[in-house]
Coordinates of N, CA and C in Angstrom, one line a residue:
G1 N 61.8 -162.7 84.1 CA 60.8 -162.5 85.1 C 61.3 -161.3 86.1
D2 N 62.6 -160.9 85.6 CA 63.0 -159.9 86.5 C 62.9 -158.6 86.0
S3 N 62.2 -158.1 85.1 CA 62.0 -157.2 84.5 C 60.7 -157.1 83.6
P4 N 60.2 -156.0 83.4 CA 58.9 -155.9 82.3 C 59.3 -156.2 81.1
H5 N 60.6 -156.1 80.8 CA 61.1 -156.3 79.4 C 61.6 -157.9 79.2
R6 N 61.4 -158.5 80.4 CA 61.7 -160.1 80.4 C 61.0 -160.7 81.3
P7 N 59.7 -160.8 80.8 CA 58.4 -161.4 81.8 C 58.6 -162.9 81.6
F8 N 58.1 -163.6 82.5 CA 57.8 -164.9 82.4 C 56.4 -165.0 81.7
A9 N 56.1 -166.3 81.0 CA 54.9 -166.4 80.1 C 53.7 -166.5 80.8
T10 N 53.7 -167.5 82.2 CA 52.6 -167.7 82.7 C 52.7 -167.5 84.1
I11 N 51.6 -167.3 85.0 CA 51.5 -166.9 86.5 C 51.9 -168.3 87.1
D12 N 51.4 -169.4 86.5 CA 52.0 -170.6 87.1 C 53.3 -170.9 87.3
Y13 N 54.1 -170.6 86.1 CA 55.5 -170.3 86.1 C 56.1 -169.7 87.1
A14 N 55.7 -168.5 87.1 CA 56.2 -167.5 88.0 C 56.1 -168.1 89.5
I15 N 54.9 -168.5 89.8 CA 54.6 -169.4 91.1 C 55.8 -170.2 91.5
G16 N 56.2 -171.0 90.7 CA 57.2 -171.9 90.7 C 58.5 -171.3 91.0
Q17 N 58.9 -170.1 90.7 CA 59.9 -169.4 90.9 C 60.0 -168.8 92.4
C18 N 58.9 -168.8 93.1 CA 59.1 -168.1 94.3 C 59.5 -169.0 95.6
T19 N 59.7 -168.4 96.5 CA 60.2 -169.0 97.9 C 59.1 -168.8 98.9
A20 N 58.8 -169.9 99.4 CA 57.6 -169.8 100.5 C 58.0 -168.7 101.6
S21 N 56.9 -168.1 102.0 CA 56.9 -167.3 103.2 C 57.8 -166.3 103.2
R22 N 58.2 -165.8 102.0 CA 59.3 -164.7 101.9 C 58.7 -163.1 101.6
G23 N 57.4 -163.3 101.3 CA 56.6 -162.0 100.8 C 56.9 -161.9 99.6
D24 N 57.3 -162.8 98.4 CA 57.4 -162.9 97.2 C 56.2 -162.2 96.3
V25 N 56.1 -161.3 95.6 CA 55.1 -160.7 94.9 C 55.3 -161.0 93.3
I26 N 54.3 -161.4 92.6 CA 54.1 -161.6 91.3 C 53.4 -160.6 90.7
Y27 N 54.3 -159.6 89.9 CA 53.3 -158.7 89.1 C 52.9 -158.8 87.9
V28 N 51.7 -158.9 87.6 CA 51.2 -159.3 86.2 C 50.7 -158.0 85.4
L29 N 51.4 -158.0 84.2 CA 51.3 -156.5 83.6 C 50.0 -156.5 82.8
P30 N 49.8 -155.0 82.5 CA 48.6 -154.8 81.8 C 48.5 -155.4 80.5
G31 N 47.4 -155.8 80.0 CA 47.0 -156.5 78.7 C 47.6 -157.8 78.6
H32 N 48.2 -158.5 79.9 CA 48.6 -159.9 80.0 C 47.4 -160.7 80.0
A33 N 47.3 -161.6 78.9 CA 46.0 -162.6 79.0 C 46.6 -164.2 79.1
E34 N 45.5 -164.9 79.6 CA 46.2 -166.5 79.9 C 44.8 -167.1 79.6
T35 N 44.8 -168.2 79.2 CA 43.7 -169.2 79.0 C 44.0 -170.6 79.7
L36 N 43.1 -170.8 80.6 CA 43.1 -171.9 81.1 C 42.3 -173.2 80.4
S37 N 42.7 -174.4 80.6 CA 41.9 -175.6 80.0 C 42.0 -176.9 80.8
A38 N 42.5 -176.8 82.1 CA 42.6 -178.0 82.9 C 42.4 -177.7 84.4
A39 N 42.2 -178.7 85.2 CA 42.3 -178.5 86.6 C 43.7 -178.0 87.1
A40 N 43.6 -177.3 88.1 CA 44.9 -176.4 88.5 C 45.8 -175.8 87.3
G41 N 45.0 -175.1 86.5 CA 45.5 -174.5 85.3 C 46.5 -173.5 85.9
I42 N 46.3 -172.7 87.3 CA 47.3 -172.1 88.0 C 47.2 -172.8 89.4
D43 N 48.1 -173.4 89.9 CA 48.1 -173.9 91.0 C 49.0 -173.0 92.1
A44 N 48.2 -172.2 93.0 CA 49.0 -171.5 94.0 C 49.5 -172.2 95.1
D45 N 50.5 -173.0 95.0 CA 51.3 -173.8 96.0 C 52.3 -173.4 96.8
V46 N 52.6 -172.0 96.7 CA 53.7 -171.7 97.6 C 53.2 -170.6 98.3
A47 N 53.5 -170.8 99.7 CA 52.9 -169.9 100.8 C 53.2 -168.6 100.8
G48 N 52.5 -167.5 101.0 CA 52.9 -166.3 101.1 C 53.3 -165.4 100.2
I49 N 52.8 -166.0 98.9 CA 52.9 -165.1 97.7 C 51.7 -164.0 97.7
S50 N 51.9 -163.2 96.7 CA 50.8 -162.3 96.2 C 50.9 -162.1 94.6
I51 N 49.7 -162.4 94.2 CA 49.7 -162.0 92.7 C 48.8 -160.7 92.4
V52 N 49.6 -159.8 91.7 CA 49.0 -158.6 91.7 C 48.9 -158.1 90.2
G53 N 47.7 -158.1 89.7 CA 47.5 -157.3 88.3 C 47.7 -155.9 88.4
L54 N 48.3 -155.3 87.2 CA 48.7 -154.0 87.0 C 47.6 -153.4 86.0
G55 N 47.1 -152.0 86.2 CA 46.5 -151.8 85.0 C 45.0 -151.4 85.8
N56 N 44.2 -151.0 84.7 CA 42.8 -150.5 85.1 C 41.8 -150.9 84.2
G57 N 40.6 -151.2 84.7 CA 39.5 -151.6 83.9 C 39.7 -152.7 83.0
R58 N 39.7 -152.7 81.6 CA 39.9 -154.0 80.6 C 41.2 -154.2 80.6
N59 N 42.1 -153.2 80.9 CA 43.4 -153.2 80.8 C 44.0 -154.0 81.7
R60 N 43.4 -154.5 82.6 CA 44.0 -155.4 83.6 C 44.3 -156.8 83.0
P61 N 45.2 -157.4 83.6 CA 45.3 -159.0 83.1 C 44.0 -159.7 83.1
T62 N 43.9 -160.5 82.0 CA 42.6 -161.4 82.0 C 42.9 -162.7 82.0
I63 N 42.3 -163.6 82.9 CA 42.4 -164.9 82.7 C 41.1 -165.5 82.6
S64 N 41.2 -166.5 81.2 CA 39.9 -167.2 80.7 C 39.9 -168.4 80.7
V65 N 38.6 -169.2 80.5 CA 38.7 -170.7 80.7 C 38.4 -171.1 79.3
L66 N 38.9 -172.1 78.9 CA 38.8 -172.7 77.4 C 37.9 -173.7 77.3
T67 N 38.2 -174.9 77.9 CA 37.7 -176.1 77.3 C 36.8 -176.9 78.4
A68 N 37.7 -177.1 79.5 CA 37.1 -178.3 80.6 C 36.5 -177.7 81.7
T69 N 35.1 -178.4 82.1 CA 34.4 -177.8 83.3 C 35.2 -177.9 84.5
G70 N 36.2 -178.6 84.5 CA 36.8 -178.9 85.7 C 38.1 -178.0 85.9
T71 N 38.1 -176.9 85.1 CA 39.3 -176.0 85.0 C 39.1 -175.2 86.2
D72 N 40.3 -174.9 87.0 CA 40.3 -174.0 88.1 C 41.7 -173.6 88.4
I73 N 41.5 -172.6 89.4 CA 42.8 -171.8 90.0 C 42.7 -172.7 91.4
D74 N 43.8 -173.4 91.9 CA 43.8 -174.1 93.2 C 44.6 -173.0 94.2
I75 N 44.0 -172.9 95.3 CA 44.6 -172.1 96.1 C 45.2 -173.2 97.3
D76 N 46.6 -173.8 97.1 CA 46.8 -175.1 97.8 C 48.1 -174.7 99.1
A77 N 48.3 -173.4 99.3 CA 48.9 -173.0 100.3 C 48.6 -171.8 101.0
A78 N 49.0 -171.7 102.2 CA 48.5 -170.5 103.0 C 49.0 -169.3 102.7
N79 N 48.2 -168.0 103.1 CA 48.8 -166.6 103.0 C 48.9 -166.3 101.7
I80 N 48.0 -166.7 100.8 CA 48.1 -166.2 99.3 C 47.0 -165.0 99.0
T81 N 47.4 -163.9 98.4 CA 46.7 -163.0 97.9 C 46.5 -162.8 96.4
I82 N 45.3 -162.8 95.6 CA 45.2 -162.2 94.5 C 44.5 -160.9 94.3
D83 N 45.0 -160.0 93.3 CA 44.6 -158.8 93.6 C 44.5 -158.1 92.2
N84 N 43.4 -157.5 91.8 CA 43.1 -156.8 90.5 C 43.1 -157.4 89.3
I85 N 42.5 -158.6 89.0 CA 42.8 -159.7 87.8 C 41.2 -159.7 87.2
Y86 N 41.0 -159.8 85.9 CA 39.7 -159.7 85.5 C 39.7 -161.2 85.1
F87 N 38.4 -162.1 85.5 CA 38.5 -163.4 85.0 C 37.3 -163.7 84.4
D88 N 37.3 -164.1 83.1 CA 36.1 -164.8 82.3 C 35.9 -166.3 82.3
V89 N 35.2 -166.5 83.0 CA 34.7 -167.8 83.2 C 33.8 -168.4 82.2
T90 N 33.4 -167.9 80.9 CA 32.4 -168.0 80.2 C 32.8 -169.2 79.0
G91 N 34.1 -169.6 79.0 CA 34.7 -170.2 77.6 C 33.9 -171.6 77.6
V92 N 33.6 -172.3 78.7 CA 32.9 -173.4 78.5 C 31.7 -173.5 79.6
D93 N 30.7 -174.2 79.4 CA 29.5 -174.3 80.2 C 29.9 -175.1 81.5
A94 N 29.3 -174.5 82.6 CA 29.4 -175.6 83.8 C 30.7 -175.6 84.4
V95 N 31.6 -174.6 84.5 CA 32.8 -174.7 85.4 C 32.3 -174.8 86.9
A96 N 33.0 -175.9 87.6 CA 32.2 -176.2 88.8 C 32.6 -175.4 89.9
A97 N 34.1 -174.9 89.9 CA 34.4 -173.9 91.3 C 35.8 -173.4 90.8
F98 N 35.7 -172.3 90.1 CA 36.8 -171.6 89.3 C 38.0 -171.3 90.3
V99 N 37.7 -170.8 91.7 CA 38.9 -170.5 92.5 C 38.5 -171.3 93.7
D100 N 39.3 -172.5 93.7 CA 39.1 -173.6 94.5 C 40.1 -173.4 95.9
V101 N 39.5 -172.8 96.9 CA 40.3 -172.4 98.1 C 40.6 -173.7 99.0
N102 N 41.8 -174.2 99.4 CA 42.0 -175.4 100.1 C 43.0 -174.8 101.0
A103 N 43.2 -173.7 101.4 CA 44.3 -173.4 102.4 C 43.8 -172.1 103.1
A104 N 44.5 -171.7 104.4 CA 44.0 -170.7 105.3 C 44.7 -169.3 104.8
D105 N 43.9 -168.3 105.2 CA 44.2 -167.0 104.8 C 44.4 -166.5 103.6
F106 N 43.6 -167.0 102.7 CA 43.6 -166.4 101.3 C 42.6 -165.2 101.0
T107 N 43.2 -164.4 100.4 CA 42.5 -163.1 100.1 C 42.3 -162.7 98.7
L108 N 41.1 -162.6 98.2 CA 40.9 -162.1 96.9 C 40.3 -160.9 96.8
R109 N 41.1 -160.0 96.0 CA 40.6 -158.4 96.3 C 40.8 -157.7 95.0
N110 N 39.8 -156.8 94.8 CA 39.7 -155.9 93.6 C 39.5 -156.7 92.4
C111 N 39.1 -157.8 92.3 CA 38.9 -158.7 91.0 C 37.5 -158.7 90.6
E112 N 37.4 -158.9 89.3 CA 36.1 -158.9 88.5 C 35.8 -160.3 87.8
F113 N 34.7 -160.8 87.9 CA 34.4 -162.2 87.4 C 33.0 -162.0 86.5
L114 N 33.4 -162.4 85.2 CA 32.1 -162.7 84.4 C 31.9 -164.1 84.2
M115 N 30.8 -164.5 84.9 CA 30.4 -165.9 85.2 C 29.4 -166.5 84.1
A116 N 28.5 -165.5 83.4 CA 27.7 -166.2 82.5 C 27.4 -165.2 81.3
D117 N 27.4 -165.8 80.2 CA 26.9 -165.2 79.2 C 26.3 -166.4 78.0
A118 N 26.0 -166.1 76.9 CA 25.1 -167.0 75.9 C 26.0 -168.2 75.7
G119 N 27.4 -168.0 75.8 CA 28.2 -169.2 75.6 C 28.3 -170.2 76.7
G120 N 28.4 -169.8 78.0 CA 28.8 -170.5 79.0 C 28.4 -170.0 80.2
Q121 N 28.1 -170.7 81.1 CA 27.7 -170.4 82.5 C 28.7 -171.1 83.8
A122 N 29.4 -170.4 84.4 CA 30.0 -171.2 85.6 C 29.0 -171.5 86.6
T123 N 29.2 -172.6 87.2 CA 28.3 -173.1 88.0 C 28.7 -172.3 89.8
R124 N 29.8 -172.2 89.9 CA 30.3 -171.3 91.1 C 31.7 -170.8 90.7
C125 N 32.1 -169.8 91.2 CA 33.3 -168.9 90.9 C 34.3 -169.2 92.2
V126 N 33.8 -168.9 93.6 CA 34.6 -169.2 94.5 C 34.2 -170.1 95.4
E127 N 35.0 -171.0 95.9 CA 34.6 -172.3 96.8 C 35.6 -172.1 97.9
G128 N 35.3 -172.2 99.0 CA 36.2 -172.3 100.2 C 35.7 -173.4 101.1
A129 N 36.7 -174.4 101.2 CA 36.7 -175.7 101.9 C 37.0 -175.4 103.4
T130 N 36.9 -176.6 104.0 CA 37.1 -176.7 105.4 C 38.3 -175.8 106.0
A131 N 39.4 -176.3 105.0 CA 40.8 -175.7 105.4 C 41.0 -174.2 105.1
A132 N 40.0 -173.7 104.6 CA 40.2 -172.1 104.2 C 39.5 -171.3 105.2
D133 N 40.3 -171.5 106.3 CA 40.0 -170.5 107.5 C 40.4 -169.1 107.0
R134 N 39.5 -168.3 107.5 CA 40.2 -166.7 107.3 C 40.0 -166.3 105.9
M135 N 39.2 -167.0 104.9 CA 39.3 -166.5 103.6 C 38.5 -165.2 103.7
K136 N 39.0 -164.3 102.7 CA 38.6 -163.0 102.6 C 38.1 -162.6 101.1
V137 N 37.0 -162.3 100.4 CA 36.8 -161.8 99.4 C 36.2 -160.6 99.6
L138 N 37.0 -159.4 98.9 CA 36.8 -158.0 99.3 C 36.9 -157.4 98.0
N139 N 35.9 -156.5 98.0 CA 35.4 -155.3 96.8 C 35.9 -155.9 95.5
C140 N 35.2 -157.2 95.2 CA 35.3 -157.8 94.0 C 33.7 -157.7 93.3
V141 N 33.7 -157.9 91.9 CA 32.6 -157.9 91.1 C 32.2 -159.3 90.5
F142 N 31.0 -159.6 90.7 CA 30.8 -161.1 90.1 C 29.4 -160.7 89.1
R143 N 29.5 -161.2 87.7 CA 28.4 -160.9 87.2 C 27.9 -162.1 86.4
S144 N 26.5 -162.4 86.5 CA 26.0 -163.6 86.2 C 24.7 -163.5 85.6
T145 N 24.5 -162.7 84.5 CA 23.0 -162.3 84.2 C 22.2 -163.2 83.3
T146 N 23.1 -164.2 82.8 CA 22.6 -165.3 82.0 C 22.0 -166.4 83.1
A147 N 21.1 -167.1 82.8 CA 20.7 -168.3 83.8 C 21.8 -169.3 83.7
G148 N 22.0 -170.1 84.6 CA 23.0 -171.3 84.5 C 23.9 -171.4 85.8
A149 N 24.0 -170.3 86.3 CA 24.9 -170.2 87.6 C 24.0 -170.8 88.9
A150 N 24.8 -171.4 89.8 CA 24.3 -171.7 91.0 C 24.5 -170.8 92.1
S151 N 25.7 -170.3 92.3 CA 26.3 -169.4 93.1 C 27.5 -168.8 92.9
A152 N 27.8 -167.5 93.2 CA 28.9 -166.8 93.0 C 30.1 -167.4 94.2
I153 N 29.5 -167.4 95.3 CA 30.5 -167.7 96.4 C 30.0 -168.7 97.3
R154 N 30.7 -169.9 97.4 CA 30.3 -171.0 98.2 C 31.3 -171.3 99.4
V155 N 30.7 -171.5 100.6 CA 31.4 -171.5 101.9 C 31.0 -173.0 102.3
T156 N 32.2 -173.8 102.1 CA 31.9 -175.0 102.6 C 32.6 -175.5 103.8
G157 N 32.7 -176.9 104.3 CA 33.1 -177.2 105.4 C 32.9 -176.6 106.5
T158 N 33.9 -176.7 107.5 CA 33.6 -176.0 108.9 C 34.7 -174.8 109.0
A159 N 35.1 -173.9 107.9 CA 35.9 -173.1 108.0 C 35.5 -171.8 109.0
D160 N 36.8 -171.4 109.6 CA 36.2 -170.2 110.5 C 36.6 -168.9 110.0
D161 N 35.9 -167.8 110.4 CA 36.3 -166.5 110.0 C 36.3 -166.0 108.6
S162 N 35.5 -166.6 107.9 CA 35.5 -166.2 106.2 C 34.7 -164.7 106.3
E163 N 35.0 -164.2 105.3 CA 34.5 -162.8 105.1 C 34.4 -162.4 103.8
V164 N 33.0 -161.8 103.4 CA 32.8 -161.3 102.1 C 32.3 -159.9 102.3
A165 N 32.8 -158.9 102.0 CA 32.7 -157.6 102.1 C 33.1 -156.6 100.8
Y166 N 32.1 -155.6 100.6 CA 32.4 -154.5 99.8 C 32.3 -155.3 98.2
C167 N 31.5 -156.1 98.2 CA 31.5 -156.8 97.1 C 30.3 -156.4 96.1
H168 N 30.1 -156.6 95.0 CA 28.9 -156.2 94.2 C 28.6 -157.5 93.2
I169 N 27.6 -158.2 93.7 CA 27.1 -159.6 93.3 C 26.0 -159.5 92.6
Y170 N 25.6 -159.9 91.4 CA 24.4 -159.7 90.5 C 24.3 -160.7 89.5
G171 N 23.0 -161.6 89.6 CA 23.0 -162.5 88.5 C 21.9 -163.2 88.8
D172 N 21.6 -164.3 87.8 CA 20.6 -165.4 87.8 C 20.9 -166.7 88.6
F173 N 21.0 -166.8 89.9 CA 21.5 -167.9 90.8 C 20.6 -168.9 91.0
S174 N 20.7 -170.2 90.8 CA 19.7 -171.1 91.0 C 19.6 -171.2 92.4
V175 N 20.8 -171.3 93.4 CA 20.8 -171.7 94.7 C 20.8 -170.3 95.5
A176 N 21.7 -169.5 95.5 CA 22.0 -168.2 96.0 C 23.0 -167.3 95.6
A177 N 23.1 -166.3 95.6 CA 24.6 -165.4 95.5 C 25.8 -165.8 96.3
I178 N 25.3 -165.8 97.7 CA 26.3 -166.4 98.6 C 25.7 -167.7 99.2
E179 N 26.4 -168.7 99.2 CA 25.6 -170.1 99.5 C 26.7 -170.6 100.7
N180 N 26.0 -171.3 101.5 CA 26.5 -172.1 102.7 C 25.5 -173.4 102.7
P181 N 26.1 -174.5 102.2 CA 25.4 -175.4 101.9 C 25.1 -176.3 103.2
T182 N 24.2 -177.2 103.0 CA 23.5 -178.0 104.2 C 24.7 -178.9 105.0
A183 N 24.8 -179.0 106.3 CA 25.7 -179.4 107.0 C 26.9 -179.0 107.2
N184 N 27.1 -177.8 106.4 CA 28.5 -177.2 106.6 C 28.6 -176.1 107.5
V185 N 28.8 -176.2 108.8 CA 28.8 -175.4 109.9 C 30.0 -174.6 110.0
C186 N 29.9 -173.4 109.4 CA 31.1 -172.4 109.5 C 30.8 -171.7 110.8
T187 N 31.9 -171.1 111.4 CA 32.1 -170.2 112.6 C 32.5 -168.7 112.2
N188 N 31.8 -167.7 112.8 CA 32.4 -166.3 112.7 C 32.5 -166.0 111.1
L189 N 31.3 -166.4 110.5 CA 31.3 -165.9 109.0 C 30.8 -164.5 109.2
R190 N 31.1 -163.6 108.2 CA 31.2 -162.1 108.1 C 30.7 -161.7 106.9
I191 N 29.5 -161.5 106.5 CA 28.8 -160.8 105.4 C 28.4 -159.6 105.6
H192 N 29.2 -158.5 105.1 CA 28.8 -157.2 105.2 C 29.2 -156.0 104.1
H193 N 28.3 -154.9 104.0 CA 28.6 -154.0 102.9 C 28.7 -154.6 101.5
N194 N 27.9 -155.2 101.2 CA 27.8 -155.8 99.7 C 26.6 -155.5 99.3
Y195 N 26.5 -155.3 97.7 CA 25.4 -155.2 97.2 C 25.2 -156.7 96.3
I196 N 23.9 -157.4 96.8 CA 23.7 -158.6 96.4 C 22.2 -158.9 95.6
Q197 N 22.5 -159.2 94.5 CA 21.0 -159.4 93.7 C 20.9 -160.6 93.0
N198 N 20.0 -161.2 93.2 CA 19.6 -162.5 92.6 C 18.1 -162.4 91.9
D199 N 18.4 -162.6 90.4 CA 17.3 -162.5 89.7 C 16.4 -163.6 89.5
N200 N 16.9 -164.8 90.0 CA 16.2 -165.9 89.9 C 15.1 -165.9 91.0
N201 N 13.9 -166.1 90.6 CA 12.6 -165.9 91.2 C 12.5 -167.1 92.4
G202 N 12.4 -167.0 93.5 CA 12.1 -167.9 94.7 C 13.4 -168.2 95.2
N203 N 14.6 -167.7 94.9 CA 15.9 -167.9 95.3 C 16.5 -167.0 96.1
W204 N 17.7 -167.3 97.0 CA 18.2 -166.4 97.7 C 19.3 -165.4 97.4
A205 N 19.3 -164.3 97.9 CA 20.6 -163.5 97.8 C 21.7 -164.2 98.7
I206 N 21.4 -164.5 99.8 CA 22.3 -165.3 101.1 C 21.5 -166.2 101.3
E207 N 22.0 -167.6 101.7 CA 21.4 -168.7 102.0 C 22.5 -169.5 103.0
L208 N 22.1 -169.6 104.1 CA 22.8 -170.2 105.2 C 21.8 -171.2 105.7
V209 N 22.1 -172.4 105.3 CA 21.3 -173.5 105.7 C 21.7 -174.5 106.7
S210 N 23.1 -173.9 107.4 CA 23.6 -174.7 108.4 C 23.2 -174.0 109.6
A211 N 24.0 -174.5 110.9 CA 23.9 -173.6 112.4 C 25.2 -172.9 112.4
S212 N 25.4 -172.1 111.1 CA 26.8 -171.4 111.3 C 26.3 -170.2 112.2
T213 N 27.5 -169.4 112.6 CA 27.5 -168.3 113.2 C 28.4 -167.2 112.8
G214 N 28.1 -166.0 113.2 CA 28.7 -164.9 112.6 C 27.7 -163.6 112.4
T215 N 28.0 -162.7 111.7 CA 27.1 -161.7 111.2 C 26.9 -161.4 109.7
I216 N 25.6 -161.0 109.6 CA 25.2 -160.4 108.2 C 24.7 -159.0 108.6
S217 N 25.4 -157.9 108.0 CA 25.1 -156.7 108.3 C 25.4 -155.7 107.1
S218 N 24.8 -154.5 106.9 CA 25.0 -153.5 106.1 C 25.2 -153.9 104.5
N219 N 24.3 -154.8 104.3 CA 24.2 -155.0 103.0 C 22.8 -154.6 102.2
K220 N 22.9 -154.6 100.9 CA 21.9 -154.3 100.2 C 21.2 -155.4 99.2
I221 N 20.2 -156.0 99.5 CA 19.6 -157.1 98.9 C 18.5 -156.9 98.0
V222 N 18.5 -157.5 96.9 CA 17.7 -157.4 95.8 C 17.1 -158.8 95.5
T223 N 15.8 -159.1 95.6 CA 15.4 -160.3 95.2 C 13.9 -160.1 94.7
D224 N 13.3 -161.2 94.2 CA 11.8 -161.1 93.8 C 10.8 -160.8 94.9
A225 N 11.2 -161.2 96.3 CA 10.3 -161.1 97.3 C 11.3 -161.0 98.6
V226 N 10.6 -160.2 99.5 CA 11.4 -160.1 100.7 C 11.7 -161.4 101.6
A227 N 10.7 -162.4 101.4 CA 10.8 -163.4 102.0 C 11.8 -164.5 101.4
T228 N 12.4 -164.1 100.1 CA 13.3 -164.9 99.8 C 14.7 -164.1 99.6
A229 N 14.7 -163.1 100.6 CA 16.0 -162.3 100.4 C 17.3 -162.9 101.2
V230 N 17.2 -163.3 102.5 CA 18.2 -164.0 103.3 C 17.4 -164.9 104.0
D231 N 18.2 -166.1 103.9 CA 18.0 -167.3 104.9 C 19.1 -167.5 105.8
W232 N 18.7 -167.1 107.1 CA 19.9 -167.0 108.3 C 20.2 -168.4 108.5
G233 N 19.5 -169.6 108.3 CA 20.1 -170.8 108.6 C 19.9 -171.0 110.2

């Protein structure tokens, strides 16, 4: 783990070698591939770390799902960043919430998610809980062109200051590409400068069904009708 010639085998093992709140960085080498098959397949439970993928395009590190619908990456400590990794969530049908955010100040940046193909369709990719204050999803791509997904990003509970920006989200979502479910009152939610397309007729690009506060601005929205583009809540 101290040089590219002596790497650790898995990201989860590398997390266990980190010290909390010291600014530790895990570099994941180009071409690295991991397959997850259980809940907390990666448990980011050390505060203040960054997991940074090296490489470009499909040469970036790849994390895939193999068998269980409960397979996920848990964000269980504050101030964690994941950057520049490709995620294939199609190995099994109906993965419930692949990146499960349960702590504050999580940043997901420059990542790409394949949510759906003929073999499997993830239900959701990113889900932020009440404790996920200041969660940021920035400059990411979510592709889900086969029917079966409910949403790409779901903001639940009473989280404050969540942000989705500069993302490209497109697919067939049965609920909404970005979803804020009933009775979950988020505050200071910011959704801006995204391209958001939902090919599921009659369903939303953005759906805020609670009394949330914040701003929606400078997005390009594509749906089957203007009336189903955005539900402001």
